[in-house]
PDB file of C-alpha atoms in Angstrom:
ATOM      1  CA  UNK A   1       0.000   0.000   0.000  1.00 95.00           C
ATOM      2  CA  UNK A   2       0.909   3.707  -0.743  1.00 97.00           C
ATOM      3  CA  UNK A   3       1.304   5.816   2.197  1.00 98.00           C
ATOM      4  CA  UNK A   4       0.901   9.228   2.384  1.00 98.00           C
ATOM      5  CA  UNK A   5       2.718  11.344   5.372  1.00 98.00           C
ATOM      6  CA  UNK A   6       1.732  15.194   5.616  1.00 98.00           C
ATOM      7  CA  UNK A   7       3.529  17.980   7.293  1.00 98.00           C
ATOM      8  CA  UNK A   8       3.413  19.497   9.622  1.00 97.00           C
ATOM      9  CA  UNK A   9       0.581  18.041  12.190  1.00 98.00           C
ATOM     10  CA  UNK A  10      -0.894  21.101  13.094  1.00 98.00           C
ATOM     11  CA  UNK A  11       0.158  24.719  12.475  1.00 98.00           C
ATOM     12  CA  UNK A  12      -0.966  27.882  13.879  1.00 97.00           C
ATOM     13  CA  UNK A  13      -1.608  30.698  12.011  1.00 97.00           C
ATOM     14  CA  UNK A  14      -3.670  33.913  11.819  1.00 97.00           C
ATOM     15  CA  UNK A  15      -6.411  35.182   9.543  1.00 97.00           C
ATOM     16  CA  UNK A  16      -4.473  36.351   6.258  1.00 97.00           C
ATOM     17  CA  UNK A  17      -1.221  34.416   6.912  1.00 97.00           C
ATOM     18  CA  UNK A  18       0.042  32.213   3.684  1.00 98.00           C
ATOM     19  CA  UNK A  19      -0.222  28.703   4.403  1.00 98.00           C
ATOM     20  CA  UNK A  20       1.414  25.335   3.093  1.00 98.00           C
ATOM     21  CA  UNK A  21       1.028  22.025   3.715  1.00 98.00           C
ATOM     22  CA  UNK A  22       2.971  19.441   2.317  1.00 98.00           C
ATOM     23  CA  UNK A  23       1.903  15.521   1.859  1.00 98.00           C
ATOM     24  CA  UNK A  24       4.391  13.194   0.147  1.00 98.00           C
ATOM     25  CA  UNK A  25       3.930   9.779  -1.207  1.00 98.00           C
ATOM     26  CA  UNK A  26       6.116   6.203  -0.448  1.00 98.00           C
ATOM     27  CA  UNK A  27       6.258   5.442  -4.252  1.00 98.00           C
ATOM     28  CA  UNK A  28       5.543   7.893  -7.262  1.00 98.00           C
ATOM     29  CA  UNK A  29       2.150   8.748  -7.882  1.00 97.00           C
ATOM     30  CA  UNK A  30       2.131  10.750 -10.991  1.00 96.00           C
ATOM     31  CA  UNK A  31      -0.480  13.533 -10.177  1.00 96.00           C
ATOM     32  CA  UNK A  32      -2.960  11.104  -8.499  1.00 96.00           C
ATOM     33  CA  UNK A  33      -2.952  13.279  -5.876  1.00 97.00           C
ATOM     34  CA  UNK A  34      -6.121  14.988  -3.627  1.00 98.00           C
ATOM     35  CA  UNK A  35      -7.210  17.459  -0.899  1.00 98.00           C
ATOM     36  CA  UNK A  36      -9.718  17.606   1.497  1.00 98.00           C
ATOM     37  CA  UNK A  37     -10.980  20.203   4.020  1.00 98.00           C
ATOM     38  CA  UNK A  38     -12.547  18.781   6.998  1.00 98.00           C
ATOM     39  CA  UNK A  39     -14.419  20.963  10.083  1.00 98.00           C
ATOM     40  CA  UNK A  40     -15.663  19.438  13.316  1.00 96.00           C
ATOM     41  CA  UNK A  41     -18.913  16.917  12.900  1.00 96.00           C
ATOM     42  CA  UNK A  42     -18.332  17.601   9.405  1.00 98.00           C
ATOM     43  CA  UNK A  43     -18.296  15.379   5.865  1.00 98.00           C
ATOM     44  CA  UNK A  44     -14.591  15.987   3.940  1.00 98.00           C
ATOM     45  CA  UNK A  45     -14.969  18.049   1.446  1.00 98.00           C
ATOM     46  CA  UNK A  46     -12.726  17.824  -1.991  1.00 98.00           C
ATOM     47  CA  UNK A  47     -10.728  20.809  -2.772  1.00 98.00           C
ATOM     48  CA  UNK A  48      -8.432  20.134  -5.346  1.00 98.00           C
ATOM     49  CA  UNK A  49      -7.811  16.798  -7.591  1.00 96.00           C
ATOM     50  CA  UNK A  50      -5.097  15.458 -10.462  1.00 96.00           C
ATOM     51  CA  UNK A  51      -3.148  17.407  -7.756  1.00 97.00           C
ATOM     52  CA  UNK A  52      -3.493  21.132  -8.842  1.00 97.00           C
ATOM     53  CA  UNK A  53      -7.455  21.239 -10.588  1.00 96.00           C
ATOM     54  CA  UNK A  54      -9.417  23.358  -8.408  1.00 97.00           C
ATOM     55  CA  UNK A  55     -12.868  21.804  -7.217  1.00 96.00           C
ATOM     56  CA  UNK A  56     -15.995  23.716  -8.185  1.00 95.00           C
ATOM     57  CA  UNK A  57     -16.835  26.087  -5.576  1.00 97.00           C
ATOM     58  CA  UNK A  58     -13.962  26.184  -3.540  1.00 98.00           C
ATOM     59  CA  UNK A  59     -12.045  29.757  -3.577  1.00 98.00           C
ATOM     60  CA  UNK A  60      -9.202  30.756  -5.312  1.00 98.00           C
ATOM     61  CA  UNK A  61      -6.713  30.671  -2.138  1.00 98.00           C
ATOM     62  CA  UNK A  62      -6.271  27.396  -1.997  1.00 98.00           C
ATOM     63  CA  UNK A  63      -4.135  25.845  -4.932  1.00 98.00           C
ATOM     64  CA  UNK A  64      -2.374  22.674  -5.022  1.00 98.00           C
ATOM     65  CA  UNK A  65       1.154  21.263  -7.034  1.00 98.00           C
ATOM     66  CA  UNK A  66       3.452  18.697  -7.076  1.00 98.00           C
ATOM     67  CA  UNK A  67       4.317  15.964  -9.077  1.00 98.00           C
ATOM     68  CA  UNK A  68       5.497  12.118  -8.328  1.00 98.00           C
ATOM     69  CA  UNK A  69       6.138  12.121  -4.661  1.00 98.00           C
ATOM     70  CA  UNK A  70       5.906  16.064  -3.124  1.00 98.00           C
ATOM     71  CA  UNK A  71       3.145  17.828  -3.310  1.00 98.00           C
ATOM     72  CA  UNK A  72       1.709  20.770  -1.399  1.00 98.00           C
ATOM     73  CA  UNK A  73      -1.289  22.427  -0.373  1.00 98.00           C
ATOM     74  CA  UNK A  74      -0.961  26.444  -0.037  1.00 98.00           C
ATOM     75  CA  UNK A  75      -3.983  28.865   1.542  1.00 98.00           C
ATOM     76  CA  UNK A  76      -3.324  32.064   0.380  1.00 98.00           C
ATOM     77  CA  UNK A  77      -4.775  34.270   2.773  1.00 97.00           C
ATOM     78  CA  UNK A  78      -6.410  32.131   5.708  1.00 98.00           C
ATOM     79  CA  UNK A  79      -9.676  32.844   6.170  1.00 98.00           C
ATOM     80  CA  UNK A  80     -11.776  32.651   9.305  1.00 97.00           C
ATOM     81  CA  UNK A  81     -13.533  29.826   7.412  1.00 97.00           C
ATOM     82  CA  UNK A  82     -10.450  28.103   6.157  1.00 98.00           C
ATOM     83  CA  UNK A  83      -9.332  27.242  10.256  1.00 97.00           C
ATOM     84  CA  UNK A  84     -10.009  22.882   9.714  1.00 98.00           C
ATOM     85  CA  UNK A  85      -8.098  20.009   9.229  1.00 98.00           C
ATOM     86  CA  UNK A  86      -6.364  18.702   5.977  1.00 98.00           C
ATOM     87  CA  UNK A  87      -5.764  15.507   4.327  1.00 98.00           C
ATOM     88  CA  UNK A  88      -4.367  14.499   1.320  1.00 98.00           C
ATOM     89  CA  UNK A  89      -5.585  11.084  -0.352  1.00 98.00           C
ATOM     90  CA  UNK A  90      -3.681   9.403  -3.155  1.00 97.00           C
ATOM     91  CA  UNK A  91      -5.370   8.070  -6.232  1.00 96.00           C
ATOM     92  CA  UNK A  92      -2.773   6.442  -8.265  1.00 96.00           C
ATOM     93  CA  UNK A  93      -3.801   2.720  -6.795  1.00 94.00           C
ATOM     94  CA  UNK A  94      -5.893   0.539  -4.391  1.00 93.00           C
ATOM     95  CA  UNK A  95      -6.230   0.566  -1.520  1.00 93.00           C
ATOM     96  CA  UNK A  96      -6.821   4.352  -1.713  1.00 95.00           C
ATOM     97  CA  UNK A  97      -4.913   5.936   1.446  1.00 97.00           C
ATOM     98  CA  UNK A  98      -4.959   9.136   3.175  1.00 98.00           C
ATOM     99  CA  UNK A  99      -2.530  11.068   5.024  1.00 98.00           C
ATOM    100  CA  UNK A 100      -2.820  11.567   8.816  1.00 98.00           C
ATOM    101  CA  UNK A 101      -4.387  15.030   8.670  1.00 98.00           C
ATOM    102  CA  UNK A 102      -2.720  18.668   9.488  1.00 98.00           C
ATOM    103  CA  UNK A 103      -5.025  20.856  11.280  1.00 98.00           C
ATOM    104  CA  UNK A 104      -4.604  24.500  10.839  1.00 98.00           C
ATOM    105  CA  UNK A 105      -5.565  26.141  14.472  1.00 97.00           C
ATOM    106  CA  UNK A 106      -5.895  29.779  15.570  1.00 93.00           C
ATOM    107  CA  UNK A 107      -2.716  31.159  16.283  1.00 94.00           C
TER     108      UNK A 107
ATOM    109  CA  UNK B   1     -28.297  18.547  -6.631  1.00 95.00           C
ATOM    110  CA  UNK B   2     -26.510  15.199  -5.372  1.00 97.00           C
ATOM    111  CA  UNK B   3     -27.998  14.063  -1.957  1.00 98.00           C
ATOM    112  CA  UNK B   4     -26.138  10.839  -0.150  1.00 98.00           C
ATOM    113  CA  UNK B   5     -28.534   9.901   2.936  1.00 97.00           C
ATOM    114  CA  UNK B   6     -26.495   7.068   4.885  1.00 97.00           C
ATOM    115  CA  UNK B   7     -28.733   4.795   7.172  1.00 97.00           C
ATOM    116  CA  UNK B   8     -28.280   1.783   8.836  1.00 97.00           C
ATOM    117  CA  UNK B   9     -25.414   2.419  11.794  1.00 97.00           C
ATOM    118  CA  UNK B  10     -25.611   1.941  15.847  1.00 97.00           C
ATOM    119  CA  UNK B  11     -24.462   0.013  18.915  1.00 98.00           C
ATOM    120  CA  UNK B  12     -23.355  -3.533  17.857  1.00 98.00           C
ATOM    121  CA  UNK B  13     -21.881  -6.496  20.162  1.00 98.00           C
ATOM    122  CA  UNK B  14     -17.917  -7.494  19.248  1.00 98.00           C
ATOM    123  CA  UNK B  15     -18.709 -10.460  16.789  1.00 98.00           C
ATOM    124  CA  UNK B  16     -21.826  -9.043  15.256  1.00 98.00           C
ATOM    125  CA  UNK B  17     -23.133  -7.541  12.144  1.00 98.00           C
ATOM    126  CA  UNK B  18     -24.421  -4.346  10.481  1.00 98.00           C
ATOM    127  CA  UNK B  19     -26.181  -3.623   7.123  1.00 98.00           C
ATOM    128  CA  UNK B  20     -25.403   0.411   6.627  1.00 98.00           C
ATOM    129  CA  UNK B  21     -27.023   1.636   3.439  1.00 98.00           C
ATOM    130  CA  UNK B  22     -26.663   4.829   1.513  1.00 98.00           C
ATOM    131  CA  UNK B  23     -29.626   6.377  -0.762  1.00 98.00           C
ATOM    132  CA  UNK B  24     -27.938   8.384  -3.356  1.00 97.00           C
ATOM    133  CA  UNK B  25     -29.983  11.047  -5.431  1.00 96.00           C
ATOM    134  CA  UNK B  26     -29.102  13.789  -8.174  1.00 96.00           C
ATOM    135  CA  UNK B  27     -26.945  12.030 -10.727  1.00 95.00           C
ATOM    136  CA  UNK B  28     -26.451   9.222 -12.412  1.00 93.00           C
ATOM    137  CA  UNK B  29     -25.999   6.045  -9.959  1.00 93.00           C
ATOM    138  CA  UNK B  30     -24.543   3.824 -12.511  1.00 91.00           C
ATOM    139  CA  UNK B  31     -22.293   6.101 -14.131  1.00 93.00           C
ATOM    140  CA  UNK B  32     -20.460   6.090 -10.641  1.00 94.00           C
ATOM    141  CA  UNK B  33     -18.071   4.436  -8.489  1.00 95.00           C
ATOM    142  CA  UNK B  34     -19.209   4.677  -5.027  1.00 96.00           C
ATOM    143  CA  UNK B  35     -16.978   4.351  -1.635  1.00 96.00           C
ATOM    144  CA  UNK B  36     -17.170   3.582   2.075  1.00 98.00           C
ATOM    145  CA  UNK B  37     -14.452   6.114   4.236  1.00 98.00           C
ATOM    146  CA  UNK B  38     -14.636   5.602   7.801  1.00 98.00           C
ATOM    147  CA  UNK B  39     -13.531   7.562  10.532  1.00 98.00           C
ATOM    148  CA  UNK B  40     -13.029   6.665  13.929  1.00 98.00           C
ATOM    149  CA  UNK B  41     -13.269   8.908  17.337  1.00 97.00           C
ATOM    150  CA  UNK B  42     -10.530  11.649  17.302  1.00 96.00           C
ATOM    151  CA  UNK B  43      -8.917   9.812  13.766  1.00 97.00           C
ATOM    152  CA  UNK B  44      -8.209  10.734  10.439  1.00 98.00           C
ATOM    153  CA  UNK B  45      -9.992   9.154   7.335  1.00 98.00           C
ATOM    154  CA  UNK B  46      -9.509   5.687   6.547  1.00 98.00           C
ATOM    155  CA  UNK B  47     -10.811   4.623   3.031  1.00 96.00           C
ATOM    156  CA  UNK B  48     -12.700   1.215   3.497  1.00 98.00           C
ATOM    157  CA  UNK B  49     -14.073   0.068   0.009  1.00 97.00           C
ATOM    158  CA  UNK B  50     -15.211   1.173  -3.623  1.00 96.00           C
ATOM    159  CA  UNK B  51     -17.721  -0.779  -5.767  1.00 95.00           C
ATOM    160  CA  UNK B  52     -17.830   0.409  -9.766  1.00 93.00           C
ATOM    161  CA  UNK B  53     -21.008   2.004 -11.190  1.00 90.00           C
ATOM    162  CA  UNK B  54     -22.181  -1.064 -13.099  1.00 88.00           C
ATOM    163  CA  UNK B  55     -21.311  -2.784  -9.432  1.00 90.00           C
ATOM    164  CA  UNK B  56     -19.009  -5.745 -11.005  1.00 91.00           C
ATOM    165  CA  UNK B  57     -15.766  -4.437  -9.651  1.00 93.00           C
ATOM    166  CA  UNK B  58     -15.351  -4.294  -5.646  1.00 95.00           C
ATOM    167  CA  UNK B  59     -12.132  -3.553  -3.672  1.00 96.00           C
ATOM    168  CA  UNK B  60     -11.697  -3.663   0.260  1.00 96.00           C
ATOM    169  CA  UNK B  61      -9.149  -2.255   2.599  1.00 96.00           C
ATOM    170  CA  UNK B  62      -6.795  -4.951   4.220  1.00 96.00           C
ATOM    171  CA  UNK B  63      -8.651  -4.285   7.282  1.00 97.00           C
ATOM    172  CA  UNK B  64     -11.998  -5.137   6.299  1.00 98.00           C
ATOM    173  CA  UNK B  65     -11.003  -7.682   3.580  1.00 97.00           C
ATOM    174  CA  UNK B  66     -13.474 -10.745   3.969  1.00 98.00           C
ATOM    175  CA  UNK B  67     -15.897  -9.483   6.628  1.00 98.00           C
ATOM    176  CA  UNK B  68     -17.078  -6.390   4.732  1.00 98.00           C
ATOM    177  CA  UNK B  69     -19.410  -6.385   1.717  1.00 98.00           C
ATOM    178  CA  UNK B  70     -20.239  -3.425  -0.453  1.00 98.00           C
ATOM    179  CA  UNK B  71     -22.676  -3.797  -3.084  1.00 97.00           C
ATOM    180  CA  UNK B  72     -25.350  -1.661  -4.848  1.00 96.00           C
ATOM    181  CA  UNK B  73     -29.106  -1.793  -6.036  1.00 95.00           C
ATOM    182  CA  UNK B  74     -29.092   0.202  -9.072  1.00 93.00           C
ATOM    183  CA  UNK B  75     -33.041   0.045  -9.325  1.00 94.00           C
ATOM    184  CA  UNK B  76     -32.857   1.797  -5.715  1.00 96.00           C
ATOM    185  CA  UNK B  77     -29.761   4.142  -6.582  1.00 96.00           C
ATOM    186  CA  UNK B  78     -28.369   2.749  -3.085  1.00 97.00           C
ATOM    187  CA  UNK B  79     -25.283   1.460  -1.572  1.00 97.00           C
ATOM    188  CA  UNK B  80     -24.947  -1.206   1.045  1.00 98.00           C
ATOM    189  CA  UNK B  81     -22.201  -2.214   2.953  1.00 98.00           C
ATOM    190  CA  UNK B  82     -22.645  -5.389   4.995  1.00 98.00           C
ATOM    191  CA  UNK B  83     -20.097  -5.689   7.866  1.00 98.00           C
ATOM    192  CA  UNK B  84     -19.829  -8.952  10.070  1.00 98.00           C
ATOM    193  CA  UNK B  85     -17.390 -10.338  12.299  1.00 98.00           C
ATOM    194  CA  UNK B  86     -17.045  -6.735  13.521  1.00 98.00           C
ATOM    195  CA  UNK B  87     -14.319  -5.573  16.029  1.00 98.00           C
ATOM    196  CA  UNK B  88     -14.439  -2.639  18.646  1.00 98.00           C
ATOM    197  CA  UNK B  89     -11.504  -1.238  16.004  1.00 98.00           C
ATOM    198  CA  UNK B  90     -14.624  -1.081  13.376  1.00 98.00           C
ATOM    199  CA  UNK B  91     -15.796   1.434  15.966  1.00 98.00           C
ATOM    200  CA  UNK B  92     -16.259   4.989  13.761  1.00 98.00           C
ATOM    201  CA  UNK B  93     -18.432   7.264  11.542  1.00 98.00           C
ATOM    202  CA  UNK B  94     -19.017   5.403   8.187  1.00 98.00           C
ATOM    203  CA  UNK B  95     -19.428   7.903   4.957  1.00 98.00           C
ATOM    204  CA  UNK B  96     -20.799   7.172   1.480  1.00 98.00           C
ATOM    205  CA  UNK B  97     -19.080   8.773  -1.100  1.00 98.00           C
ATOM    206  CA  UNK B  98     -19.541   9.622  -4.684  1.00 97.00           C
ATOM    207  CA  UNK B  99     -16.654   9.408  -7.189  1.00 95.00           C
ATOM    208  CA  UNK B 100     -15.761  12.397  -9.281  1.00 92.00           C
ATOM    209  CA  UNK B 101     -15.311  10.174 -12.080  1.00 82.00           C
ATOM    210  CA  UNK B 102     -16.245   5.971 -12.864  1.00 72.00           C
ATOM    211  CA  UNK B 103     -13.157   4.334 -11.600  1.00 72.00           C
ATOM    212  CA  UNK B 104     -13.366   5.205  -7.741  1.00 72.00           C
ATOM    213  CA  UNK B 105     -10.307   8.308  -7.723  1.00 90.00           C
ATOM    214  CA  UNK B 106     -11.707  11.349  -5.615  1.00 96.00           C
ATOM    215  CA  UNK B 107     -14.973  11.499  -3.737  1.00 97.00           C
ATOM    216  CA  UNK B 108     -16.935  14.778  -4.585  1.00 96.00           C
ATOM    217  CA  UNK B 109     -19.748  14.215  -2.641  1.00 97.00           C
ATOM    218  CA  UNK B 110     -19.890  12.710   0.943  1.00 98.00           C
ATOM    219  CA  UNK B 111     -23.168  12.254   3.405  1.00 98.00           C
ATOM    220  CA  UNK B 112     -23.304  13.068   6.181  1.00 97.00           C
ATOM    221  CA  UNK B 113     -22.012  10.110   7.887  1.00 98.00           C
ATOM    222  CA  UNK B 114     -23.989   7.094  10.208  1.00 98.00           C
ATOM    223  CA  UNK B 115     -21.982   6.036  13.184  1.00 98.00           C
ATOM    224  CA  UNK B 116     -21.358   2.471  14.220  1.00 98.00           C
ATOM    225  CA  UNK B 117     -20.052   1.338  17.723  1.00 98.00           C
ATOM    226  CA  UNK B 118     -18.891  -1.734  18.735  1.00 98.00           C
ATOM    227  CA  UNK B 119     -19.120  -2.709  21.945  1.00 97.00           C
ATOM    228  CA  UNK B 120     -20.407  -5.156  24.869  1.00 96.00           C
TER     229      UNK B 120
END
């Protein structure tokens, strides 16, 4: 199985502040690569996919790249909405996997 | 609009089962992979299964392999999974997810989750 380690864990931060998260892969995955916002008692919800494509709905601050085995999430300019936790979730093969989660937390 | 309704979850005794379903509504059922995610207490996501659209190709994570079952009813635009032998590790909130595309890649739409608890 693929697995997918993000970094950091958790990271504070304040409303406007740039921020990245970074998720890399055990094996190249090409751009199979995806993000997902998640708030408390909440469903996921899909942000970006193939790595950089930009779900429907979701704003313009968030933006995704990377290629084979890096890849990073960037916010940005936090938003008070934007204060959740992050995973990334690999597509390239089965099992799917995701990676443990960095929540971003009021700083 | 795309509604997934999950059903189905509660307390179950270590060794038991559990039929969770998930009524899906707004697109085309058949077009679509579906998936199980599950998340337990305080945990990240942990993808579980994915069945195809036409519901001929399953796949199961190790840690479910050969007590789970997902499957679909196409005339009911549903999703089942059927869980036996179940473990207080099984112990988490079970989502339904849609796939953005057929093959079971990224998960677009998600219910709202059922929760299942094993325990004596």
């Amino acid at each position: 199985d693929i697995q997918m380690t993000q970094s950091p864990s958790s990271v504070s931060a304040s409303v406007g502040d740039r921020v990245t998260i970074t998720c890399r892969a055990s094996q190249g995955i090409s751009n199979w690569l995806g993000w997902y916002q998640q708030k408390p008692g909440k469903a996921p919800k899909l942000l970006i996919y193939v790595a950089s494509n930009l779900q429907s709905g979701v704003p313009s601050r968030f933006s995704g790249s990377g290629s084979g085995t890096d890849f990073t999430l960037t916010i940005s300019s936090l938003q008070p909405e934007d204060f959740a936790t992050y995973y990334c979730q690999q597509a390239y093969s089965l099992p799917r996997t995701f990676g443990q989660g960095t929540k971003v937390e009021v700083k | 609009e795309v509604q997934l309704l999950e059903s189905g979850g509660g307390l179950v005794q270590p060794g038991g089962s559990l039929r969770l379903s998930c009524a899906a509504s707004g697109f085309i059922f058949s077009t679509y992979a579906m998936s199980w995610v599950r998340q337990a207490p305080g945990k990240g996501l942990e993808w579980v299964s994915v069945i195809s659209g036409s519901g001929d190709n399953t796949y199961y994570a190790d840690s479910v392999k050969g007590r789970f079952t997902i499957s679909t009813d196409i005339s009911k635009n549903t999703v089942y999974l059927q869980m036996n032998s179940l473990r207080a590790e099984d112990t988490a909130v079970y989502y339904c997810a849609k796939d953005i595309y057929g093959s079971g890649s990224y998960l677009d739409y998600w219910g709202q989750g059922t929760l299942v608890t094993v325990s004596s």
